[in-house]
């Protein structure tokens, strides 16, 4: 959805930059004054410059299909994580797992779900904080979520990741739950 919206905006801007000079030139040639221009006052003598809009259109970003990736998104291809889970209490969840996205692969037990979650988070503002610990001084509830801990190391959408997640208080539990299914669901 975000990809479609961004592509629509880029195409609309391109169409306006091409048609605006034509519309302005034909209005000036016929002697008509567009209603957006002042007809009296100090700005009455100002005439619009004819020509394309002064905003150059950059090439489409890779996530909008601007590159030659054969239909594969570049950010997903740059995701490679090593997830180590300890003391989760869930059978088969403890251990070290490899996760790659674009194409989905590795030894992670929920590869596709984990890659989908990372892709979903990458398209939102919350994705910027996905792997960051709670800032110093954050008020967190004193709820103990268990002995489970996880370390995630690697690259996510081209950015280095090296974080440890526990369930020692409400903030850490929220971080853990936000990373499910990259981490096992302990709820």
Steps between C-alpha positions, in 0.01 A plus 500: 500500500778742594686408182192572288438835674859615456504393135174688438648816654813479283299443182263788586792736561652399167172562319458843661855604412433417135150650467539814716728686254265416212197633688683818606628564147157459341336727761763772447475475122123552508532807726314338790635554846474194724294569812788404727700804387440840665346758269582802717756590765877466514502143364280576198802539271646163598451244226550128550807346344417269215665163497511185705458512874828575677482170689704231323358152524748259655514140379249272665628339820558128480196420715281667237635279225749757367791257484562186302448243771286255312200573722702450820508787750851613589438563875377143554809362324716683751354320806714232659466438875630251754248451781612327821224417751566365851277389789170559316325200647353416157596168347717551191523878544840512671806498280677700233316556173594670173241715323530649151229689318469555125495209430385354829745248639710383791438270794247718684188294588259772377698644208213636293310650793818662634586652161142625461517664844831670421368624164185632668700683766745640244221696329393680817643760733504236775745303287768757579487393867443129443838388637578793732479456877276730703669840545680565828259627764187349341234412758438126464260285697667263742346189347733204476441300184736209566860397446489498119761699314589541135783656307449616143807579290531574129361737241141620461416706189868586465538617863717323757310334783649384829248492782401292798137462604387366837168483683620676816244784506201637310712684241706190420188282484350749251821489290491119501132486401561755223764266352275189491536282279869591466507400868277222638155597627510465880161660575 
